CSV table of C-alpha atoms in Angstrom, one decimal:
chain,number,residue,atom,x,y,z
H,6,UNK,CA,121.5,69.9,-56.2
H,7,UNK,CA,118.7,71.0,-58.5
H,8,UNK,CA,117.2,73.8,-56.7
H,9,UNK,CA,116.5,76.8,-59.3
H,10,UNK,CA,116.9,80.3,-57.7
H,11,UNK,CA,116.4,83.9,-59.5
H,12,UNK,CA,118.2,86.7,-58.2
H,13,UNK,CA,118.6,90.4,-60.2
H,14,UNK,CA,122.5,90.3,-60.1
H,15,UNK,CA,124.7,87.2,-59.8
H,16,UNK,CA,128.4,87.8,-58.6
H,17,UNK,CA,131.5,85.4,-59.2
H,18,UNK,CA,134.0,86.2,-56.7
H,19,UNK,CA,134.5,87.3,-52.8
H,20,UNK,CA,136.8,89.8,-52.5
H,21,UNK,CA,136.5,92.7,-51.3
H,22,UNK,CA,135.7,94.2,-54.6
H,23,UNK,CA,132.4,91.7,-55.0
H,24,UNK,CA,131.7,92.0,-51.6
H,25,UNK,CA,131.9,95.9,-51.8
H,26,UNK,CA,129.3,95.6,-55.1
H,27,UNK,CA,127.1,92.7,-53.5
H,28,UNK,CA,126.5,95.3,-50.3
H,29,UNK,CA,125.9,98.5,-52.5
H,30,UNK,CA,123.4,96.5,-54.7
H,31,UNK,CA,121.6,94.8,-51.6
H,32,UNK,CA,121.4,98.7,-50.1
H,33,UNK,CA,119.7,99.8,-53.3
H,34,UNK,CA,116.7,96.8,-52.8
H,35,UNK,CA,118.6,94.5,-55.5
H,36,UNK,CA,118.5,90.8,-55.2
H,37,UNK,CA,121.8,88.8,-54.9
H,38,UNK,CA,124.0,85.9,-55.0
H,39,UNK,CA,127.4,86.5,-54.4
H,40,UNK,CA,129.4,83.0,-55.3
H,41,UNK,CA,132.7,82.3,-53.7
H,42,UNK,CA,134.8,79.1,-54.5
H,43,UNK,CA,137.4,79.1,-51.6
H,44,UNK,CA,137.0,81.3,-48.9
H,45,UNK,CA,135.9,85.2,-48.4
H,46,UNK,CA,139.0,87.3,-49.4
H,47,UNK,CA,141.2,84.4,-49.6
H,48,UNK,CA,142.7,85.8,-53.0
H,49,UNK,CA,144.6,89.1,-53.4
H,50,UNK,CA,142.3,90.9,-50.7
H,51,UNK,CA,143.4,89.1,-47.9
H,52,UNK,CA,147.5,89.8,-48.7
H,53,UNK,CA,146.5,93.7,-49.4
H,54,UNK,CA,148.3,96.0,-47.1
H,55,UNK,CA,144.7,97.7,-46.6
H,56,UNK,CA,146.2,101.1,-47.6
H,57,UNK,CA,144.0,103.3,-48.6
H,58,UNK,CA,145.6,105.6,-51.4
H,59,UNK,CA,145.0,109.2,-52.1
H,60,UNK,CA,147.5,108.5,-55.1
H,61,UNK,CA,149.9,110.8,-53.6
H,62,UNK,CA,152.8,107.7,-54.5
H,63,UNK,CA,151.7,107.8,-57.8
H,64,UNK,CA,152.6,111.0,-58.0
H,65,UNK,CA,156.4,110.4,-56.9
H,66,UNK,CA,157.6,111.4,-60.5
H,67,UNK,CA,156.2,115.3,-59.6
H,68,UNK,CA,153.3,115.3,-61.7
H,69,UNK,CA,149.7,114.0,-60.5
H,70,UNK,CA,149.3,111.4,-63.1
H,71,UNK,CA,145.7,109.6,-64.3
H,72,UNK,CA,146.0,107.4,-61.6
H,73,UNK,CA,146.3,109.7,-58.7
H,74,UNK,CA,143.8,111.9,-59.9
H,75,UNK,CA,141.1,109.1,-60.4
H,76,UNK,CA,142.1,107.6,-57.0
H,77,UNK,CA,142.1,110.8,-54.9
H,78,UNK,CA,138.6,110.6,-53.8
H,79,UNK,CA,139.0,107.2,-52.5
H,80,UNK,CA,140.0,108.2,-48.4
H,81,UNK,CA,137.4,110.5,-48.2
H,82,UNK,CA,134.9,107.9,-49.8
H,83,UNK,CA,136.1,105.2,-47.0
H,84,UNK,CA,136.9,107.5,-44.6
H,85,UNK,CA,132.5,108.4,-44.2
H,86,UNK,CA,132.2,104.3,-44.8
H,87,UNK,CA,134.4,103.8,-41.4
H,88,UNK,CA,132.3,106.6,-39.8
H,89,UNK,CA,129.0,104.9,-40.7
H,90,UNK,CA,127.7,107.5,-42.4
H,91,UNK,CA,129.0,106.8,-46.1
H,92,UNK,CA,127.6,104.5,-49.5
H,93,UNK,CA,128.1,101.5,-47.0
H,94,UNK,CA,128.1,101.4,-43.0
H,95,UNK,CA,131.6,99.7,-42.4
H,96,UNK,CA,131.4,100.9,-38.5
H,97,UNK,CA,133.4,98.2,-36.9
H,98,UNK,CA,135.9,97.9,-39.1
H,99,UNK,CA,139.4,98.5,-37.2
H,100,UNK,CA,141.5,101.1,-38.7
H,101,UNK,CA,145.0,100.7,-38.0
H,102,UNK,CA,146.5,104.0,-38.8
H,103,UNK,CA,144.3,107.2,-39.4
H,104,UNK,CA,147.0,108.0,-41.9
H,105,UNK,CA,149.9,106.3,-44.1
H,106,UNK,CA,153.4,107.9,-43.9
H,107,UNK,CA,156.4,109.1,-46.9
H,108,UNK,CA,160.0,109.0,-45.4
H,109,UNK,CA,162.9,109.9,-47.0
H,110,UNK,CA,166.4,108.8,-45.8
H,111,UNK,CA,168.4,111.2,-45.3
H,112,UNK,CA,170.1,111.4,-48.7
H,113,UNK,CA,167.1,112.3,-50.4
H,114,UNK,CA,165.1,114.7,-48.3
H,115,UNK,CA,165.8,117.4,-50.7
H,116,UNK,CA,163.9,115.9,-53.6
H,117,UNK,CA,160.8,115.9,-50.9
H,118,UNK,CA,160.7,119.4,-49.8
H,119,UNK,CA,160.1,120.4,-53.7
H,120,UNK,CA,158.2,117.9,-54.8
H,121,UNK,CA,155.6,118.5,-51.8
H,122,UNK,CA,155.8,122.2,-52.3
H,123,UNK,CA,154.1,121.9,-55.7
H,124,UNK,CA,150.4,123.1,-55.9
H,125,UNK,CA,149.2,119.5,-57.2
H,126,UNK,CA,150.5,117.9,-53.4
H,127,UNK,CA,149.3,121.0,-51.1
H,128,UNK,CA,146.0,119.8,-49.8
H,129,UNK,CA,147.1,115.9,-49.3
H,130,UNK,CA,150.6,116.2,-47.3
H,131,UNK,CA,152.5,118.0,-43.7
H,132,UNK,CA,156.1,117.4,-42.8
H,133,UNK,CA,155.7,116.0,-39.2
H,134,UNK,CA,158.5,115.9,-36.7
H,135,UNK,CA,159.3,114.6,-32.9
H,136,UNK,CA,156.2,112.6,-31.4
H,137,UNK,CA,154.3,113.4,-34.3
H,138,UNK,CA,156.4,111.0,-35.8
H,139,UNK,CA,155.8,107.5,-36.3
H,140,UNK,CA,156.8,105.1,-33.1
H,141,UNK,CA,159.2,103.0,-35.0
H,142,UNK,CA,160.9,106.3,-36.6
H,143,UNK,CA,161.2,108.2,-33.0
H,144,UNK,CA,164.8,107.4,-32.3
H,145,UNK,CA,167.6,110.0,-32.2
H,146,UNK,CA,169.6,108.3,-35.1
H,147,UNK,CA,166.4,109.0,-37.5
H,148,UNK,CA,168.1,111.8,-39.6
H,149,UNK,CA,165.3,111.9,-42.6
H,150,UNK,CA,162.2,113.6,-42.9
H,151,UNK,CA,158.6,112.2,-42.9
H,152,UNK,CA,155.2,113.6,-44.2
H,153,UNK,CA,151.8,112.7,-43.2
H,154,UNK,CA,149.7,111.4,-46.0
H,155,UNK,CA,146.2,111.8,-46.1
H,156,UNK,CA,145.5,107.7,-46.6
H,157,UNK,CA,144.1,105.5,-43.9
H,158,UNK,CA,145.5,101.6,-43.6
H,159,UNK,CA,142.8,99.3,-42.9
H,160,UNK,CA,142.5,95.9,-41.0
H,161,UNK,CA,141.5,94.0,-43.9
H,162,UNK,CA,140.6,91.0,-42.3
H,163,UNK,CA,138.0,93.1,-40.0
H,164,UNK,CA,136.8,94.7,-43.5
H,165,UNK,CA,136.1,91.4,-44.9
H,166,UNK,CA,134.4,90.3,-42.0
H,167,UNK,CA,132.2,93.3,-42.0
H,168,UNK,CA,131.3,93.1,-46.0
H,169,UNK,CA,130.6,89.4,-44.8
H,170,UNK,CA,127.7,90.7,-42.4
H,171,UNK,CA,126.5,93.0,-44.9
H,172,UNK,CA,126.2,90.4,-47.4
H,173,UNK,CA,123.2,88.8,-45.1
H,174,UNK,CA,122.0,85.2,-46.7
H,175,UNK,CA,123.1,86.3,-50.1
H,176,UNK,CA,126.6,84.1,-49.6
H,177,UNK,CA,126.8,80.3,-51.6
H,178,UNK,CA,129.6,78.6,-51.2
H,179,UNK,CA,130.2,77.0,-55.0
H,180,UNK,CA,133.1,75.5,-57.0
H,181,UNK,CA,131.8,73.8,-60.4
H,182,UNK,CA,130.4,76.9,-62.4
H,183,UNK,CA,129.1,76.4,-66.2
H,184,UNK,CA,127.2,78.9,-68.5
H,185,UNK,CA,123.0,78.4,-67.7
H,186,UNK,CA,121.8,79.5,-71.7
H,187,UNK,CA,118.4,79.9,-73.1
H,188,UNK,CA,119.4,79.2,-76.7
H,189,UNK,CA,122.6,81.3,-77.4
H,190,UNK,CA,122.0,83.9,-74.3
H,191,UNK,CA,123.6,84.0,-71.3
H,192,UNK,CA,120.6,84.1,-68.6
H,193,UNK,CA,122.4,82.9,-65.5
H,194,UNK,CA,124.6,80.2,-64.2
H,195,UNK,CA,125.0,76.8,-62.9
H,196,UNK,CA,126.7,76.4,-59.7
H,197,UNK,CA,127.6,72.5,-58.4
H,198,UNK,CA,124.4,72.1,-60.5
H,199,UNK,CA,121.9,74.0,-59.3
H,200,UNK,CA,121.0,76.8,-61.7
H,201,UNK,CA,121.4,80.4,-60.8
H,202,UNK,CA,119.2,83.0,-63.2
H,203,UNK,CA,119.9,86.4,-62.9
H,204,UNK,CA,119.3,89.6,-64.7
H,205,UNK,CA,123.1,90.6,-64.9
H,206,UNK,CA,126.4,88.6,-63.8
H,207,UNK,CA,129.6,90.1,-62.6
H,208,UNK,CA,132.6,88.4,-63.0
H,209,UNK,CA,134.7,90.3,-60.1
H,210,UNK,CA,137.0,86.3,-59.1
H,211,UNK,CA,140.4,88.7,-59.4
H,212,UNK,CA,142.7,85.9,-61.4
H,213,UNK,CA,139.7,83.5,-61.3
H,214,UNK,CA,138.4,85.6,-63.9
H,215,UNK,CA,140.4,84.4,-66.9
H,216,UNK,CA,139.7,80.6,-65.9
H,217,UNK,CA,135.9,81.9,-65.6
H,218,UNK,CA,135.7,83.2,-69.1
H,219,UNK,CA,136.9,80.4,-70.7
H,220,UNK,CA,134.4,78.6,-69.2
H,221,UNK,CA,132.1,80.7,-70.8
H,222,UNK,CA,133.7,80.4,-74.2
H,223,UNK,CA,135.1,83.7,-74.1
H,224,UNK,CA,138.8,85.1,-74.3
H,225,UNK,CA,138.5,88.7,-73.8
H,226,UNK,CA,138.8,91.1,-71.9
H,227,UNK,CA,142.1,89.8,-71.4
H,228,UNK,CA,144.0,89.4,-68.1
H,229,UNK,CA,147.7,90.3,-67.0
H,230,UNK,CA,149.1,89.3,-64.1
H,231,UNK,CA,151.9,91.5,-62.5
H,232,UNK,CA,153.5,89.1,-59.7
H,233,UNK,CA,155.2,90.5,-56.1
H,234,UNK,CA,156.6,88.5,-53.8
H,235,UNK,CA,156.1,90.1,-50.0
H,236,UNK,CA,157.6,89.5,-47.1
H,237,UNK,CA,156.6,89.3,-43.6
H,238,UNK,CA,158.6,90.0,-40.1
H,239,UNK,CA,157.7,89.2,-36.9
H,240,UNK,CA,159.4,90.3,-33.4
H,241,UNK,CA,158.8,91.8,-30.6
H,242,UNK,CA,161.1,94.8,-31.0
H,243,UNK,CA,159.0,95.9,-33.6
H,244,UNK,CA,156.7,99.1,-33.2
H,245,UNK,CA,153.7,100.5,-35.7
H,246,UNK,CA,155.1,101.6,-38.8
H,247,UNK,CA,153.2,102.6,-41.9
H,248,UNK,CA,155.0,104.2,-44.6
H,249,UNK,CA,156.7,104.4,-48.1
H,250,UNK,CA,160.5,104.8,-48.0
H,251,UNK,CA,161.3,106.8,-50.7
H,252,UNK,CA,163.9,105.8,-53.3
H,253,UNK,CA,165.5,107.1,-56.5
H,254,UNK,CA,162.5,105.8,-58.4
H,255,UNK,CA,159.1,105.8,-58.9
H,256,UNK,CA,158.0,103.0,-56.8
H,257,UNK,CA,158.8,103.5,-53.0
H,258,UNK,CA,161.8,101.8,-52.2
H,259,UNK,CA,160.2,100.0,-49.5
H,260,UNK,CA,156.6,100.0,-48.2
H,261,UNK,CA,155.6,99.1,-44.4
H,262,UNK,CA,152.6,97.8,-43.1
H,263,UNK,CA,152.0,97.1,-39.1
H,264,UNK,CA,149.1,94.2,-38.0
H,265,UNK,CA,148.7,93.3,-34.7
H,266,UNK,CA,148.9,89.3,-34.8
H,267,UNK,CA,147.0,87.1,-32.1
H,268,UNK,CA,149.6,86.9,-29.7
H,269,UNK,CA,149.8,90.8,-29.3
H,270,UNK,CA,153.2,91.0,-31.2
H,271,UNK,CA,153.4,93.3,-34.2
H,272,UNK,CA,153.7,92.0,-37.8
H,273,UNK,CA,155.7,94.1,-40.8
H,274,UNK,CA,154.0,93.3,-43.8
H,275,UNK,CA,156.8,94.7,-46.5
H,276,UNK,CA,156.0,95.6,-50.4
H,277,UNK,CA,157.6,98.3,-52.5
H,278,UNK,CA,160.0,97.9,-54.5
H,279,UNK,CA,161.8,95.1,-53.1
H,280,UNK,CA,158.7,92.9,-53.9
H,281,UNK,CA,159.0,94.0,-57.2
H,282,UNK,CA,161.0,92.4,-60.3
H,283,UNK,CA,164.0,91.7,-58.4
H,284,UNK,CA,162.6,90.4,-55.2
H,285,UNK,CA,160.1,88.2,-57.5
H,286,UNK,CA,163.1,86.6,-59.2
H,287,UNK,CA,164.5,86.6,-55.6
H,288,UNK,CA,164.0,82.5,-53.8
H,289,UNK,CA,162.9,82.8,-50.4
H,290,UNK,CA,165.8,82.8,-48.4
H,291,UNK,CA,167.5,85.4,-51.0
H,292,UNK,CA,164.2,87.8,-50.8
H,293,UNK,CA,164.6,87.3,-46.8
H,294,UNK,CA,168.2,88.3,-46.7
H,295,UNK,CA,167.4,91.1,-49.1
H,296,UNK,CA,164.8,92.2,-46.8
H,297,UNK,CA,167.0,92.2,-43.3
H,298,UNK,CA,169.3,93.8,-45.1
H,299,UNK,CA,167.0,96.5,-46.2
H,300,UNK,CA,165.6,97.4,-43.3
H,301,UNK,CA,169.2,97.5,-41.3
H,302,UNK,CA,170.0,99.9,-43.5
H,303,UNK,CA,167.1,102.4,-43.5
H,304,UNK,CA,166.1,101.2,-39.5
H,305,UNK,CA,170.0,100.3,-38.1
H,306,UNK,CA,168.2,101.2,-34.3
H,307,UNK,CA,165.5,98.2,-34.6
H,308,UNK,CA,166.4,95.0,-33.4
H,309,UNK,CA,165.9,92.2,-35.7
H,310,UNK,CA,168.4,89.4,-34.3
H,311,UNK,CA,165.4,87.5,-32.5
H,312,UNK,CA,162.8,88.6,-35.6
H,313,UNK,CA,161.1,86.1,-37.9
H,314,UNK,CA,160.7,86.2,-41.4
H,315,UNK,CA,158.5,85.1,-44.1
H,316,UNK,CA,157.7,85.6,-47.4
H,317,UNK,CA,154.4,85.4,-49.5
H,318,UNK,CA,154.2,85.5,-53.4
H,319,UNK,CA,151.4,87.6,-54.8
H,320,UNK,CA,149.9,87.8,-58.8
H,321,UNK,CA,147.7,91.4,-58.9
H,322,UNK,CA,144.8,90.1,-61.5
H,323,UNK,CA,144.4,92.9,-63.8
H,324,UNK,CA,143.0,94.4,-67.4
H,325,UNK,CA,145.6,93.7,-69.6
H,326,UNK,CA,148.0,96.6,-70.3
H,327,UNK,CA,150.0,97.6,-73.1
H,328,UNK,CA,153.7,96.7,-71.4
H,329,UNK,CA,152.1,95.4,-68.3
H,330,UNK,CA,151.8,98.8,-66.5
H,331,UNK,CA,149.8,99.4,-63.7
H,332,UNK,CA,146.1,100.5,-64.5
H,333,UNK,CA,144.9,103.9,-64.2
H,334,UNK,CA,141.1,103.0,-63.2
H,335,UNK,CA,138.6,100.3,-61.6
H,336,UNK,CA,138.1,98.0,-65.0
H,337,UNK,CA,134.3,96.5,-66.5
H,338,UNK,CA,133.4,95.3,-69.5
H,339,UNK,CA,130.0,94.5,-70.6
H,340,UNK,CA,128.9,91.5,-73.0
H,341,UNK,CA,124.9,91.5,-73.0
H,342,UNK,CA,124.3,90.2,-69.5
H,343,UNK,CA,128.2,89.6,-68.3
H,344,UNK,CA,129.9,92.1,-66.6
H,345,UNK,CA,133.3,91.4,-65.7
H,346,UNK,CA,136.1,93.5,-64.3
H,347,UNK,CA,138.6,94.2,-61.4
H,348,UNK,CA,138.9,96.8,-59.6
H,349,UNK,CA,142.7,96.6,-59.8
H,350,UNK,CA,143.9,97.8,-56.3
H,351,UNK,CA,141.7,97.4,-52.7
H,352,UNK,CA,140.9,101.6,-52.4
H,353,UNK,CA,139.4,101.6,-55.9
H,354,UNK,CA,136.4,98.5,-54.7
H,355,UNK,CA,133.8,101.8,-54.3
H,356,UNK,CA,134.8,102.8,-58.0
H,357,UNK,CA,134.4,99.0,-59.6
H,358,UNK,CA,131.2,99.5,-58.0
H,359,UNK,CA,130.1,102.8,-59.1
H,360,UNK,CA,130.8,101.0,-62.8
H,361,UNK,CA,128.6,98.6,-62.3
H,362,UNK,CA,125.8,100.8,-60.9
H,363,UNK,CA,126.6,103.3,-63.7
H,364,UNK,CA,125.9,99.8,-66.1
H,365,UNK,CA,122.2,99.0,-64.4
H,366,UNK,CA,120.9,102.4,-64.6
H,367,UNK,CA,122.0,102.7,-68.1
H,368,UNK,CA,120.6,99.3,-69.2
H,369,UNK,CA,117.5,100.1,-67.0
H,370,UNK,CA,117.8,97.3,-64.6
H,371,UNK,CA,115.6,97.2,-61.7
H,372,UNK,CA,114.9,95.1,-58.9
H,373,UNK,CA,112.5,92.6,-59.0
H,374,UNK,CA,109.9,91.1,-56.8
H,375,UNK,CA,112.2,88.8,-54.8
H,376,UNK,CA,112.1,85.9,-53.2
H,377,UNK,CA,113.7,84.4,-50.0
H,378,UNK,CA,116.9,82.2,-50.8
H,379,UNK,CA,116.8,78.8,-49.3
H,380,UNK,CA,120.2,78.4,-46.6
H,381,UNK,CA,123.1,78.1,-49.2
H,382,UNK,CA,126.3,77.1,-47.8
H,383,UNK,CA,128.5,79.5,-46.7
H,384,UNK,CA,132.3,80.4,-47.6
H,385,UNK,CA,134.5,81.0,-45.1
H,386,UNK,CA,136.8,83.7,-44.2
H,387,UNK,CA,140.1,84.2,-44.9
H,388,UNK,CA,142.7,83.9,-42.1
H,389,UNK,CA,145.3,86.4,-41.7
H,390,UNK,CA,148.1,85.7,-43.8
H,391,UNK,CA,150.4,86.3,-40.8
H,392,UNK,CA,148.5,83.8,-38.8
H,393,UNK,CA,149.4,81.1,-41.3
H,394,UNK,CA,153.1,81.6,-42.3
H,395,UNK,CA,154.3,83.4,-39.1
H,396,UNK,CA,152.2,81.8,-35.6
């Protein structure tokens, strides 16, 4: 394939974080090529629980920390997106709960009502009670208390779908990718052979990333990967939850996510805590049993004797941290014409993006007279995870 093309910005990488840059860019008259080696989303973006964080669980230890203040402007941000009136039109997308939950069993409710008295949490949180409550909580044997967040939970596959459409003929399908140089500069790239030149290239592959660099000769920034392994349960008892179970910690004990799977059965999709360290040094059918025994201890009134479980192990590609602690930000760093970074969590996408922008106004990058791409293959989408391990 020796077909030369020239496009202003050249991305590496399909999630939703390259997706959500390829769509701004296109919106603002710029020329792409977004390059994807498996299939759309088929990463981490795909096995996100598509919450949408205000921050507020960052901000279990009482104090709004660097991370929930530089999220907090991410629901609103998506919220006009869903609406079609935001930075992109995601109109289409199916949101599956206009808001994400905190319950506390009944032990801890007190630690709640003062932490969501505090000035900080004031405009992002309400206790609800009765059939404000949600389904899978409405039973008289719920005895703790629950608080509305303002955070939306997103179908993810529907959001890839749509970034998909917005993408337009910009999409290549590509595996084998080596530097394109003019002397010692980076110009561009070659994909399965056919060079790419572009004024800028983002690296936004998530873990591909650190394979990509080396490719290019380079070793930094570096990458850190913090591991989680999920699980998934199936049944028909199950009703819409979304919600963080508080514990004694930091983390939420447990967090729920609900999907609607093909056969019209609902699917809890669990992180938290228990896909943290433990559950990641946990084998399958230990990290199942943990989970069952979990949730028959928060949820005793759901039925899980005919559910089906599964579990699904996750590596969140990241900047590398001091201690390997969760990044505060949406990451980029700039090396003449690369760009790489991560946005380091699904609701900060619009932020990784802004970065970028931020980068071609600076450097005065403009668009270019353009001309039309030949058909490139396509990638594919991702499936639903829950389609694959629990049909």
């Amino acid at each position: 394939m020796s077909d030369a093309l020239s496009t202003d910005v050249l991305i590496i990488g399909g999630g939703i974080a390259g997706l959500w840059l390829n769509a701004r860019l296109r919106r603002q008259g710029f020329a792409t090529v977004l390059v994807e080696s498996a299939s759309l989303g088929g990463g981490q973006s795909v096995k996100s629980q598509g919450i949408i964080h205000g921050g507020a669980k960052y901000a279990l230890h009482g104090a709004l920390t660097g991370s929930a203040e530089a999220i907090g402007d991410m629901p609103r941000r998506w919220r006009e997106a869903l609406a079609g009136d935001g930075e992109l039109d995601l109109s289409g997308v199916r949101l599956l709960s206009d808001a994400h939950y905190l319950w506390s069993p009944g032990t801890l409710a007190g630690n709640l009502t003062s932490f969501f008295a505090s000035k900080a949490m004031r405009t992002r949180v309400d206790q609800v009670k009765g059939a404000q409550l949600p389904p899978a909580l409405q039973d008289p044997a719920f005895k703790g208390k629950v608080y509305r967040l303002n955070e939306l939970v997103l179908d993810v596959p529907s959001l890839i779908a749509r970034l998909a459409e917005l993408a337009g003929d910009s999409l290549l399908a590509g595996q084998a990718i080596t530097p394109l140089r003019d002397g010692d500069q980076l110009v561009g790239l070659q994909v399965d052979g056919r060079a790419i030149r572009a004024q800028r290239i983002v690296l936004s592959a998530g873990a591909g990333n650190q394979a990509l660099l080396a490719e290019l000769g380079l070793e930094r920034p570096a990458q850190q990967r913090r591991p989680l392994h999920m699980v998934l349960v199936k049944g028909r008892q199950l009703k819409p939850l979304y919600a963080h179970c508080l514990g004694g910690g930091p983390k939420p004990r447990i967090t729920v996510t609900s999907h609607p799977a093909a056969d019209g059965q609902w699917v809890w999709y669990l992180g938290g805590d228990i896909a943290e360290a433990d559950g990641v040094a946990r084998d399958e059918a230990a990290q199942i049993a943990a989970a069952r025994k979990e949730l028959s201890n928060l949820l005793p009134w759901i039925d899980l004797a005919d559910a089906r479980f599964a579990t699904l192990r996750v590596d969140r590609a990241e900047p590398a941290q001091s201690g390997l602690v969760r990044p505060d930000n949406a990451f980029l760093a700039e090396q003449g014409r690369l760009l790489v970074g991560w946005p380091t969590k699904l609701a900060l996408a619009p932020d990784f993006a802004d970065r970028v922008l931020a980068s071609l106004a600076r450097d005065g990058v403009q668009p270019q007279p353009a001309t039309a791409l030949p058909a490139l293959p396509r990638p594919p989408l991702a499936p639903p995870v829950w389609e694959e391990l629990l049909p």
